Short mmCIF file of C-alpha atoms in Angstrom, two decimals:
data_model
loop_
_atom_site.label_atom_id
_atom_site.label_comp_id
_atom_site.label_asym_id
_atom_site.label_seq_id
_atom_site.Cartn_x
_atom_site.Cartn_y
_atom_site.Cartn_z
CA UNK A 1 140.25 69.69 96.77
CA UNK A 2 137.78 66.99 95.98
CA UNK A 3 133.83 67.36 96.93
CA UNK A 4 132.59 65.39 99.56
CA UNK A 5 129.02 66.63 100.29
CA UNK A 6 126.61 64.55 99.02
CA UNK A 7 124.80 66.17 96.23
CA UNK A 8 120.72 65.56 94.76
CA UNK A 9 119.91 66.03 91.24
CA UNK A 10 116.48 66.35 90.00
CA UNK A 11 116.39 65.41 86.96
CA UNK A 12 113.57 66.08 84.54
CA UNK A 13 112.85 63.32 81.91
CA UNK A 14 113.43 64.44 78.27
CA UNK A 15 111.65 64.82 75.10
CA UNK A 16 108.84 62.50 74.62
CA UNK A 17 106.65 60.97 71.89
CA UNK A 18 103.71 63.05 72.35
CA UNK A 19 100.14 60.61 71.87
CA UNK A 20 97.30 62.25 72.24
CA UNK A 21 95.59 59.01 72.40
CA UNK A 22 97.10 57.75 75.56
CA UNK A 23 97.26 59.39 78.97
CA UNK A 24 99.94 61.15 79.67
CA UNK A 25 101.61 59.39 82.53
CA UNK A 26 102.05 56.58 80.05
CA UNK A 27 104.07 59.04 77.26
CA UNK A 28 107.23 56.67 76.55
CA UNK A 29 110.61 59.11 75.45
CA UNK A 30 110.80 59.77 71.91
CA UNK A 31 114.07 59.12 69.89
CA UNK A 32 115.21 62.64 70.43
CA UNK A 33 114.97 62.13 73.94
CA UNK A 34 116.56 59.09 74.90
CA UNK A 35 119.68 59.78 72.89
CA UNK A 36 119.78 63.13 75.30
CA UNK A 37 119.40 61.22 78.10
CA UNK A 38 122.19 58.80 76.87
CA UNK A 39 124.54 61.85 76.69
CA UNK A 40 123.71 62.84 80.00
CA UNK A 41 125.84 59.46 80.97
CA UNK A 42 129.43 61.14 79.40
CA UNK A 43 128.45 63.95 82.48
CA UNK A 44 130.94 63.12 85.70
CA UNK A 45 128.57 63.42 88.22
CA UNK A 46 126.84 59.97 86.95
CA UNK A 47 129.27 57.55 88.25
CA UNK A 48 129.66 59.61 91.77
CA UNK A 49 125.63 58.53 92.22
CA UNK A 50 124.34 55.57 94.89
CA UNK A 51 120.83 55.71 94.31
CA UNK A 52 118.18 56.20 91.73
CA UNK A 53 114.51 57.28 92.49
CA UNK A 54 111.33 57.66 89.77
CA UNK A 55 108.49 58.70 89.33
CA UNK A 56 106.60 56.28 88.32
CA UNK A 57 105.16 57.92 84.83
CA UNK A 58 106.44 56.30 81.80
CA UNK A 59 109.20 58.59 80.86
CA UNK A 60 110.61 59.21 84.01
CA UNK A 61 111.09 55.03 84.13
CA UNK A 62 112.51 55.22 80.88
CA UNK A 63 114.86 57.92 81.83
CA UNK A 64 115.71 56.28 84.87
CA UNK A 65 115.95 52.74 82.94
CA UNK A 66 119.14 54.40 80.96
CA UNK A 67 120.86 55.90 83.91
CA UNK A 68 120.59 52.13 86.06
CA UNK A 69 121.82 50.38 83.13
CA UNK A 70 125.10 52.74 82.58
CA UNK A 71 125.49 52.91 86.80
CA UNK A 72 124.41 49.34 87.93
CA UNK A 73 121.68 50.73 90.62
CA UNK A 74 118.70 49.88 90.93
CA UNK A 75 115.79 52.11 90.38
CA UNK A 76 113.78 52.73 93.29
CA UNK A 77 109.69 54.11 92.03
CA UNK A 78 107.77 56.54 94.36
CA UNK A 79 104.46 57.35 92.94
CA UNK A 80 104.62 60.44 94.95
CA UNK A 81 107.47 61.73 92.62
CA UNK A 82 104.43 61.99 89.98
CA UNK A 83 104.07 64.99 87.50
CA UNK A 84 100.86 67.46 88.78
CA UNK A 85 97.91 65.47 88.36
CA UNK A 86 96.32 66.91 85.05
CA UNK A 87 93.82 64.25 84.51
CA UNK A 88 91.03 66.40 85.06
CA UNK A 89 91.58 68.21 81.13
CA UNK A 90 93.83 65.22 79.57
CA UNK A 91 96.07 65.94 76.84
CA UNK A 92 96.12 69.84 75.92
CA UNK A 93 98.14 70.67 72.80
CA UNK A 94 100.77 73.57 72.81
CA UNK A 95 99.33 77.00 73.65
CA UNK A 96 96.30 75.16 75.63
CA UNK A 97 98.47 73.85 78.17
CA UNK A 98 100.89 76.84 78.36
CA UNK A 99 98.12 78.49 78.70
CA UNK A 100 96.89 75.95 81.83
CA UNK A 101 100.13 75.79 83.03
CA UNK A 102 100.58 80.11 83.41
CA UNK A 103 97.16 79.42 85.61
CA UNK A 104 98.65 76.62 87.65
CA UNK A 105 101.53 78.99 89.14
CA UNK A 106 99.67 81.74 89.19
CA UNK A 107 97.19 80.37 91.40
CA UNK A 108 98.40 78.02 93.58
CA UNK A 109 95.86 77.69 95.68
CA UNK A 110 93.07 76.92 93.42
CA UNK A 111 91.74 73.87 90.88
CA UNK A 112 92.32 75.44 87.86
CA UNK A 113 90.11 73.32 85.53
CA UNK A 114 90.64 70.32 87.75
CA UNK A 115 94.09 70.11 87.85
CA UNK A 116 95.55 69.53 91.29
CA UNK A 117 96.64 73.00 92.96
CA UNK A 118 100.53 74.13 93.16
CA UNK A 119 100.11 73.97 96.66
CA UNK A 120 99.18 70.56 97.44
CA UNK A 121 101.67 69.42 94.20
CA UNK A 122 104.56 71.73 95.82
CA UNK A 123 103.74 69.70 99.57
CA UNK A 124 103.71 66.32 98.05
CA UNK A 125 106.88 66.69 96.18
CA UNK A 126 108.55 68.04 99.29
CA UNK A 127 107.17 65.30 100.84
CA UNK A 128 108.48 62.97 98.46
CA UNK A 129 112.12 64.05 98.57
CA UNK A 130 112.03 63.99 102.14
CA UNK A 131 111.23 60.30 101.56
CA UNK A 132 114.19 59.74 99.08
CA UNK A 133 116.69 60.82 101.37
CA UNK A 134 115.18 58.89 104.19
CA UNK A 135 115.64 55.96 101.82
CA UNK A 136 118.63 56.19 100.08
CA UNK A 137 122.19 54.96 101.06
CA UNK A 138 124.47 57.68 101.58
CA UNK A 139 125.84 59.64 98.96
CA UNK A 140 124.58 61.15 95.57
CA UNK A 141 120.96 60.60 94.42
CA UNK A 142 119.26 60.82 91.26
CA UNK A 143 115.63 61.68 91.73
CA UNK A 144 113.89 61.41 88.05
CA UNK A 145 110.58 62.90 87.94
CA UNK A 146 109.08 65.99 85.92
CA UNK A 147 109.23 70.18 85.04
CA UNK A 148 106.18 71.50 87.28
CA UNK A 149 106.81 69.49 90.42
CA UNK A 150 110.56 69.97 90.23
CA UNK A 151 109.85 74.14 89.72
CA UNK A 152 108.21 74.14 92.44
CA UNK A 153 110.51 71.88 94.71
CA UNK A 154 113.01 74.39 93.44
CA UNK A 155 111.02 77.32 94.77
CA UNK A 156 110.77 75.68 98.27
CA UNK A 157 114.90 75.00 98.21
CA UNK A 158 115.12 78.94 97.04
CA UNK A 159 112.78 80.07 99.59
CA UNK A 160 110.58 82.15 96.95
CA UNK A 161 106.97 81.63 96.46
CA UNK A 162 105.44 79.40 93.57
CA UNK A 163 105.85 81.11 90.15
CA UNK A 164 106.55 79.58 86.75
CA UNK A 165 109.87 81.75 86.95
CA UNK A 166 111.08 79.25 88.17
CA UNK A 167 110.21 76.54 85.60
CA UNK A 168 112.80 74.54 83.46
CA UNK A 169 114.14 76.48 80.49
CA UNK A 170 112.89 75.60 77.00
CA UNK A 171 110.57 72.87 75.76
CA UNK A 172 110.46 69.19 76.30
CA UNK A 173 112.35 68.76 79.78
CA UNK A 174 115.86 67.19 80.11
CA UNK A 175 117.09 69.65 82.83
CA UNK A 176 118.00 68.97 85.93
CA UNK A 177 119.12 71.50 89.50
CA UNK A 178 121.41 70.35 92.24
CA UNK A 179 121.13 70.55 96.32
CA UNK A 180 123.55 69.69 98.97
CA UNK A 181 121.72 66.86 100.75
CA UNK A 182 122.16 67.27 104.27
CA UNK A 183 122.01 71.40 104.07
CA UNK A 184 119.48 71.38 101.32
CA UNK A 185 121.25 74.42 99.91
CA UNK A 186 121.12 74.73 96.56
CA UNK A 187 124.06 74.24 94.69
CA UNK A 188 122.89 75.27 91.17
CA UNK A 189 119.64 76.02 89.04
CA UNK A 190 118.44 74.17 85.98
CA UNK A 191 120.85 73.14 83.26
CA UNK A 192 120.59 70.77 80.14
CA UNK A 193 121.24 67.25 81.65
CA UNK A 194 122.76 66.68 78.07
CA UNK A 195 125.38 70.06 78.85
CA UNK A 196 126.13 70.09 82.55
#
């Protein structure tokens, strides 16, 4: 019997060029991941979608960018969908920002070094995805955006409190989880958006 619930997918942009030079909100995708987000078009779920919402950070338009142009939607950008606001450090190579990152969830309800608090991330993501759905046209939606926002929409939709256990698997994003729209159940965790 054939599905008819409309379904979310939050889909994290993958692999990007990585320039320390330029602020991260305008990282482009690297080679590596823009052909895995062209494989993610051979997945079925693609051409069930309606509507398309980004972040509006560089890689999360390009992401989106190759998703419109295989489906023929338009991409609709909320700002809210942004990444946690890390301005306050910059650009913090490898173990640095792991490093950052282990304090983010860990204390969600303080600035670690600046950086905006899980909390307040985890409330304006909700936020924000309560504004997709208000927006979109009914049926599946695509919301592209990025890792620490989407772990901790994910730990709202599970009910559990912020912790990095729930982040994406592996390094340089490309995952996405599922939700059933009008329940907000969640239908499955992260997978590779170039495997699912």
């Amino acid at each position: 019997m054939r599905r008819t619930m409309p379904v979310v997918r939050f889909i994290t942009h993958p692999d990007v060029a990585i320039d320390p030079a330029r602020p991260v909100p305008e990282w482009h995708l690297s080679l590596r991941g823009i052909l895995r987000a062209r494989m993610m078009l051979e997945r079925p779920w693609v051409t069930g979608l309606k509507s398309l919402f980004s972040s509006g950070e560089r890689k999360a338009l390009d992401t989106a960018a190759i998703l419109s142009a295989a489906t023929g939607l338009d991409v609709t950008v909320l700002e809210a969908l942004h990444e946690n606001d890390r301005s306050a450090t910059g650009y913090l190579p490898g173990p640095a920002f792991e490093a950052m990152a282990d304090a983010f969830f860990a204390q969600p309800e303080e600035s670690v070094r600046g950086w905006e608090r899980a909390a307040d991330a985890q409330a304006r993501i909700v936020a924000a995805v309560e504004q997709v759905l208000a927006l979109a046209p009914p049926g599946d939606v695509a919301i592209i955006a990025h890792g620490a926002v989407g772990a901790l929409l994910l730990c709202r939709l599970k009910g559990v409190p912020i912790s990095r256990a729930e982040d994406q698997p592996g390094r340089g994003g490309g995952n996405l989880f599922a939700f059933d729209r009008d329940s907000r159940a969640l239908l499955h965790g992260w997978r590779p958006i170039d495997e699912e």
